[in-house]
Tab-separated table of C-alpha atoms in Angstrom:
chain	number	residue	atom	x	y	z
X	20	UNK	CA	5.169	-64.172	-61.452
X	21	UNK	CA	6.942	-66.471	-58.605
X	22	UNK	CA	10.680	-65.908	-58.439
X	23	UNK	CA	12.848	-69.075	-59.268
X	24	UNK	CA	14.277	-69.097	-55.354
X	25	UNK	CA	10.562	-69.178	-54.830
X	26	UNK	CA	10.150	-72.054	-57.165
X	27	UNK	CA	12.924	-73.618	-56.527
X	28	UNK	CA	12.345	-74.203	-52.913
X	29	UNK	CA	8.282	-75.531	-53.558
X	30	UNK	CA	10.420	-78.139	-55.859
X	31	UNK	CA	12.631	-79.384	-52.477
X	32	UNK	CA	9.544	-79.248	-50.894
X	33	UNK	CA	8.168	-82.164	-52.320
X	34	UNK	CA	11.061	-84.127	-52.768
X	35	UNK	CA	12.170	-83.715	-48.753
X	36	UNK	CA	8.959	-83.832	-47.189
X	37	UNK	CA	7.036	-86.935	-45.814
X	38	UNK	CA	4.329	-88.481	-47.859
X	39	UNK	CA	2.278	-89.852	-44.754
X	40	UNK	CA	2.026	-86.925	-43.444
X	41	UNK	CA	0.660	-85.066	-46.672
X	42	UNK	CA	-1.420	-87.275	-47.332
X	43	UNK	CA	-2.609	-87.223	-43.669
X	44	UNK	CA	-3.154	-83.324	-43.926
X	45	UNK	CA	-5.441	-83.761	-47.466
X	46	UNK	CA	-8.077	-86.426	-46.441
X	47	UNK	CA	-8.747	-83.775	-43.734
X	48	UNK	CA	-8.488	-81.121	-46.311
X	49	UNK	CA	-10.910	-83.161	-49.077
X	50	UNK	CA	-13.493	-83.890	-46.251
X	51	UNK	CA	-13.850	-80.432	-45.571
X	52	UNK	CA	-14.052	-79.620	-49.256
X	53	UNK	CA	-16.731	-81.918	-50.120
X	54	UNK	CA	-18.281	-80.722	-46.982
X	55	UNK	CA	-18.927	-76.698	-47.992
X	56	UNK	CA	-19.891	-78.364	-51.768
X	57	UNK	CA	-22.741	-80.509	-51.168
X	58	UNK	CA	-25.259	-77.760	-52.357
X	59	UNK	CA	-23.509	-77.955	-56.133
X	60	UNK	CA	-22.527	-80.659	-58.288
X	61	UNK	CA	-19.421	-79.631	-60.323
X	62	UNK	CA	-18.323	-81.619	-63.565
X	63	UNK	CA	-14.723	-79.543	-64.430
X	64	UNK	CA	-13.206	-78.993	-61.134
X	65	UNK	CA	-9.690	-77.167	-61.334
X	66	UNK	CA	-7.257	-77.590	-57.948
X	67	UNK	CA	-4.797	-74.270	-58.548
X	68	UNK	CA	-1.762	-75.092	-56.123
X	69	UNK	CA	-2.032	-78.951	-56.204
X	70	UNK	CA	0.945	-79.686	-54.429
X	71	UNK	CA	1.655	-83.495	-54.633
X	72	UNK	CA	-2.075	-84.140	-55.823
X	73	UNK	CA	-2.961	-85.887	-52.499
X	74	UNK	CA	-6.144	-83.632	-52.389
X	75	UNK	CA	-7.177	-84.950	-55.811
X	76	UNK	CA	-6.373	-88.423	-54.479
X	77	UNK	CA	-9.054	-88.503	-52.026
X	78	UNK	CA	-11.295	-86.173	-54.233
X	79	UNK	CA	-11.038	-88.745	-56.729
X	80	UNK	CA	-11.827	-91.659	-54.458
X	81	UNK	CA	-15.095	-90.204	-53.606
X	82	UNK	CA	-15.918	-89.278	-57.281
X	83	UNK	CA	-16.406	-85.939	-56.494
X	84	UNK	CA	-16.238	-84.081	-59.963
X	85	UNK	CA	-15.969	-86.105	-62.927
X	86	UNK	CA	-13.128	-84.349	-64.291
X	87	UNK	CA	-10.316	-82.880	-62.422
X	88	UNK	CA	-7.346	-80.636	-63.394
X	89	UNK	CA	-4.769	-79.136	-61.841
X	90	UNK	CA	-2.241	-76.532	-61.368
X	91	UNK	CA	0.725	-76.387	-59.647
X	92	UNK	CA	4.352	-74.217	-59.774
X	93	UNK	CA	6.509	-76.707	-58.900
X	94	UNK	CA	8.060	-79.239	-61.444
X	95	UNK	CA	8.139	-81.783	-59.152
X	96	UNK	CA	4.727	-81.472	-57.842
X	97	UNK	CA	3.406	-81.596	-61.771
X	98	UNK	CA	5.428	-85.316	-61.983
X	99	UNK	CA	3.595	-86.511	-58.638
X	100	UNK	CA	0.406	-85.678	-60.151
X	101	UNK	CA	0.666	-87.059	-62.900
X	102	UNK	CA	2.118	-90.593	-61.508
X	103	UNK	CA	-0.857	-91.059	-59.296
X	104	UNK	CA	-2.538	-92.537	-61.942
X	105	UNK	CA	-6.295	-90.722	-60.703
X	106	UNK	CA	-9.147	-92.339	-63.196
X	107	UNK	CA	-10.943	-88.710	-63.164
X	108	UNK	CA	-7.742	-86.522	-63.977
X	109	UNK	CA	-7.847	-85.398	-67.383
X	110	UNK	CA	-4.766	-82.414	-67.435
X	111	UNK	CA	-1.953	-80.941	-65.386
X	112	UNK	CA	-0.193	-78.242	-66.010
X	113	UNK	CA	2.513	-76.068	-64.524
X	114	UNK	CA	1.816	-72.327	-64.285
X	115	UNK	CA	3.588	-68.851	-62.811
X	116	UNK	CA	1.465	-68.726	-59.818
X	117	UNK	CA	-0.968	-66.008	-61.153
X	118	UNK	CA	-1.830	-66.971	-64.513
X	119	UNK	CA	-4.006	-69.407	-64.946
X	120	UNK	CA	-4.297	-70.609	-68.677
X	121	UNK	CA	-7.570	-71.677	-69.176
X	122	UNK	CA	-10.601	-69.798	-70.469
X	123	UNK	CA	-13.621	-67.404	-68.641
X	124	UNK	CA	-16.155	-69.705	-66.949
X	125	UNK	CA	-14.395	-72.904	-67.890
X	126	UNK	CA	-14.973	-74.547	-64.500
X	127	UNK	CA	-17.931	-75.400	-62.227
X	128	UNK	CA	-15.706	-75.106	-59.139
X	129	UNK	CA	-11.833	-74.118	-58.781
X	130	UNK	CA	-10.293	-75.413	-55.216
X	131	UNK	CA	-7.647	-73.060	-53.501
X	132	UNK	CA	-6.850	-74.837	-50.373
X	133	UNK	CA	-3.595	-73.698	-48.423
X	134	UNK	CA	-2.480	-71.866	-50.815
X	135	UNK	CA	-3.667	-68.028	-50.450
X	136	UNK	CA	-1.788	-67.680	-47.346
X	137	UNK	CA	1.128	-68.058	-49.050
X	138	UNK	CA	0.142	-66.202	-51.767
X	139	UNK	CA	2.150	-62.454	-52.504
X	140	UNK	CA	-0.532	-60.816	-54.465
X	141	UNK	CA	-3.613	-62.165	-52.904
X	142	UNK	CA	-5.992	-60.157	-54.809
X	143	UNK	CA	-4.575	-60.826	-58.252
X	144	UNK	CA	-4.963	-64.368	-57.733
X	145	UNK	CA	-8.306	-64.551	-56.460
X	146	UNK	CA	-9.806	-62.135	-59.668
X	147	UNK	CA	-7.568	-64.804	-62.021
X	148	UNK	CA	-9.974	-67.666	-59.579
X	149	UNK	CA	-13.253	-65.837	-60.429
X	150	UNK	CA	-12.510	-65.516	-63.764
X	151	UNK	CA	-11.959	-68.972	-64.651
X	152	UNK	CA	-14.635	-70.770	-62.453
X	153	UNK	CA	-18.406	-70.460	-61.208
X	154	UNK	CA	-17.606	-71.698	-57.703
X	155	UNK	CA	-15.053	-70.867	-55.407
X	156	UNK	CA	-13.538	-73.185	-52.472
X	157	UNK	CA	-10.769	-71.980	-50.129
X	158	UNK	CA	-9.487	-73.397	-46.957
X	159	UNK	CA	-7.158	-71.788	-45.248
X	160	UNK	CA	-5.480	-72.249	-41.664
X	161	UNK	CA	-6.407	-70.398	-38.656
X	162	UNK	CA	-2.811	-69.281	-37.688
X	163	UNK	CA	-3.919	-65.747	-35.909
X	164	UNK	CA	-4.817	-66.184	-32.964
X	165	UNK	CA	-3.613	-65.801	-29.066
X	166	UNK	CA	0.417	-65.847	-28.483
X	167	UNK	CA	0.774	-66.019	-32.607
X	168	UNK	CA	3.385	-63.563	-32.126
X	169	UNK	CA	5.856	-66.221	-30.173
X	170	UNK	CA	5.212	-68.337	-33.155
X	171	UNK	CA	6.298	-65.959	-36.062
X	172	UNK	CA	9.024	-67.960	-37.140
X	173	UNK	CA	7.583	-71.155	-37.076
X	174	UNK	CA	4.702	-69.492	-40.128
X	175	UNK	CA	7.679	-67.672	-41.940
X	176	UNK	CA	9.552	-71.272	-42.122
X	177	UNK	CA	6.572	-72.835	-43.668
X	178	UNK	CA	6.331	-69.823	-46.021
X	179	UNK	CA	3.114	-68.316	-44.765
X	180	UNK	CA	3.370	-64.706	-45.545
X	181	UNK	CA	-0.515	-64.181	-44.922
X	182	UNK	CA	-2.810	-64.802	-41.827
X	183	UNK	CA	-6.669	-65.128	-41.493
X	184	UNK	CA	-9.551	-65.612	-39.299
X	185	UNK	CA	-12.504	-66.586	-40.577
X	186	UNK	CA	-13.809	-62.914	-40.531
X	187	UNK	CA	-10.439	-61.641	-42.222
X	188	UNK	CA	-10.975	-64.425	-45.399
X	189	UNK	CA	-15.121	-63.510	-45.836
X	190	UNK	CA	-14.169	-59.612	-46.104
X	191	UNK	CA	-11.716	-60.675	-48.825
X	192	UNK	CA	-13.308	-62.407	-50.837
X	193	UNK	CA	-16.468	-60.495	-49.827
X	194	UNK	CA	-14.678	-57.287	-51.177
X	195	UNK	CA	-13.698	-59.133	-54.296
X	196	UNK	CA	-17.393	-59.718	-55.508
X	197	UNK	CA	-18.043	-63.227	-54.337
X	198	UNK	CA	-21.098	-64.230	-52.074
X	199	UNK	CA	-20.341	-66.765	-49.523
X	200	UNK	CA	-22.578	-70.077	-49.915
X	201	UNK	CA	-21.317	-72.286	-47.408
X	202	UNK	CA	-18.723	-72.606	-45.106
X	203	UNK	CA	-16.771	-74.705	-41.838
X	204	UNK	CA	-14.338	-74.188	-39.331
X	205	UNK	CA	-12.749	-77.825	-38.720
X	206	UNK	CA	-9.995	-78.550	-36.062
X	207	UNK	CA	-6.881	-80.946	-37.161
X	208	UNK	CA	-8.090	-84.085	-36.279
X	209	UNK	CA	-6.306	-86.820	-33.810
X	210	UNK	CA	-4.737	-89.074	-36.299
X	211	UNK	CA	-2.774	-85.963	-37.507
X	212	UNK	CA	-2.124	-84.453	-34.311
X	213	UNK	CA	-0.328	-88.251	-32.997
X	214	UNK	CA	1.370	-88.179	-35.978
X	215	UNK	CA	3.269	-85.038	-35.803
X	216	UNK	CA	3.838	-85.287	-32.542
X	217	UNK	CA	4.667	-89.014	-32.164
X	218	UNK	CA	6.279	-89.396	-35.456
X	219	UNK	CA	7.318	-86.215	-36.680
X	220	UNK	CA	8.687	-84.593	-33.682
X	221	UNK	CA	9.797	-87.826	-32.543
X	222	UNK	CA	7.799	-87.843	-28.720
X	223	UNK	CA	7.713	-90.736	-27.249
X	224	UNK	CA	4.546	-91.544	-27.193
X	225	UNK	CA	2.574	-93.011	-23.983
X	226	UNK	CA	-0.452	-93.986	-22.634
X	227	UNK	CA	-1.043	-90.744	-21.184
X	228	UNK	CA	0.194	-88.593	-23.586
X	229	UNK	CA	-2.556	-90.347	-26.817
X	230	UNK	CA	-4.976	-89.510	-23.991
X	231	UNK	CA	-4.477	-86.195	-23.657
X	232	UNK	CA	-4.799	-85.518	-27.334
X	233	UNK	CA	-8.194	-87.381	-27.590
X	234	UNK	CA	-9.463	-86.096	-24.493
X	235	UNK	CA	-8.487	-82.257	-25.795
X	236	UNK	CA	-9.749	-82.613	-28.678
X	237	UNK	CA	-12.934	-84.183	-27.471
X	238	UNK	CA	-13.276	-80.948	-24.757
X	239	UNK	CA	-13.087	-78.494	-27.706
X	240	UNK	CA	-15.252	-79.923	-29.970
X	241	UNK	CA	-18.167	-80.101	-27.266
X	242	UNK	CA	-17.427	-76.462	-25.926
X	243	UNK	CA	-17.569	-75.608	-29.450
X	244	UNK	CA	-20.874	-77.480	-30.743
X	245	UNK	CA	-22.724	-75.992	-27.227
X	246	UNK	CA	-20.931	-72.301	-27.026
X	247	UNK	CA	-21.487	-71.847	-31.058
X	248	UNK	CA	-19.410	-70.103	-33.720
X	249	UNK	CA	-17.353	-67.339	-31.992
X	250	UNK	CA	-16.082	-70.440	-30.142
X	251	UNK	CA	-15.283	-72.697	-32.765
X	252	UNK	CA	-13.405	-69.904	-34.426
X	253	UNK	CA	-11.630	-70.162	-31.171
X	254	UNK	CA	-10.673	-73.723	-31.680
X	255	UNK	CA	-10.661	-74.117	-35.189
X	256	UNK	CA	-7.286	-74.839	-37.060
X	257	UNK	CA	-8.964	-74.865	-40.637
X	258	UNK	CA	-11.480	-72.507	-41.932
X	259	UNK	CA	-12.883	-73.324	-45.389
X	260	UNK	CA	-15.441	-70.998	-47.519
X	261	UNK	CA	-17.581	-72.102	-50.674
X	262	UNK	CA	-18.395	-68.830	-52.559
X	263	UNK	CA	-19.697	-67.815	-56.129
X	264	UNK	CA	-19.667	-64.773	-57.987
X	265	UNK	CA	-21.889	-62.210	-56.815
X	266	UNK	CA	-24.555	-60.717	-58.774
X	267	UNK	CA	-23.887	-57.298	-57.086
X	268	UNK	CA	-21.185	-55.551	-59.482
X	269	UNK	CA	-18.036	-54.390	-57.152
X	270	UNK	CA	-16.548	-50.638	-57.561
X	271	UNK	CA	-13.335	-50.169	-56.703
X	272	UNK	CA	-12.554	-46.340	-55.958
């Protein structure tokens, strides 16, 4: 179970931080989603760490699953939810962060995205995932990589007590008895990118500076589509997995 300072601070979260810029980060985040998930159809989809709901905004936009739930820890994430006013959500609840109260097999697809590297007791939270759902999604970002160590604090501040690569997340979920379907490494695209820098970190922004960004971006997405996967990897900033359980039984010695 979360601690209340824990809590606590996911409630200031959302009351302190920028709604652009959320809702910026989730149409990226839903793309990539609806991406990996194109092979299923899922009815009851469950998000567990919902945040603000801006996912579910965009999920529910493009009608993917015609009923959505969600969970989330923080009080004031559960209010934002439910004052979107989304035609396809049908319940929200708040929950400890582990627990998830709902019944074996009760959902065609749960979504985890940015949440496991956060996440204390990653294991315990992933066997409460499989329990509840058929189909797994999780995204999570590519912080470990080159010179991560100069940018320790910056993760800690954001509350990211875990970090992946692409390898690191299949093992894990791998080693937890679910089979990988589908999956996408995705880099942060441009719109973001300006924002943050332009608006968040208050650049100022010029000519050459918006072509810089574009041009980057542009550079590593070719290198990427003609080098292959390894490279990607490289460049990604996002790396999101569609799984289901496997039909190979796991032992745990």
């Amino acid at each position: 179970m979360l601690s209340d300072e824990v809590k606590s601070a996911y409630d200031n979260f959302y009351t302190q931080t920028d709604t652009t810029w959320r809702m910026l980060g989730a149409e990226a985040k839903a793309k990539n989603i609806m991406d990996v998930c194109k092979s299923i159809q899922p009815v009851k989809v469950l998000e567990v760490g919902a945040g603000d709901g801006s996912i579910l905004h965009f999920l529910n936009e493009q009608n993917f699953g015609k009923e959505l739930y969600a969970l989330e820890i923080a009080d004031t994430g559960v209010s934002l939810i439910q004052n979107r006013g989304l035609s396809r959500l049908k319940e929200v609840k708040s929950f400890d962060g582990y627990q998830i109260p709902y019944g074996d097999n009760e959902f065609d697809l749960v979504i985890l995205a940015h949440v496991l590297e956060h996440v204390e007791h990653e294991r315990i939270l992933i066997r409460e995932l499989k329990r509840v759902a058929k189909h797994i999604v999780v995204e999570v970002p590519l912080d470990y990589r080159f010179g991560v160590d100069k940018r320790m604090k910056h993760f800690l501040d954001y509350g990211h007590i875990n970090m992946y690569t692409p390898t690191a997340l299949r093992f894990l979920l791998q080693s937890e008895g679910l089979e990988i379907i589908d999956d996408k490494v995705s880099m942060t695209p441009t719109a973001t990118i300006k924002f943050n820098q332009f608006i968040n970190n208050k650049t100022p922004k010029t000519f050459s500076k918006v072509l810089r960004i574009e041009l980057e971006y542009r550079i590593k997405k070719l290198a990427g589509n003609l080098l292959g996967t390894k490279k990607q990897e490289q460049y990604g900033n996002a790396y999101t997995v569609l799984t289901k359980k496997s039909s190979q039984t796991l032992q745990i010695f």
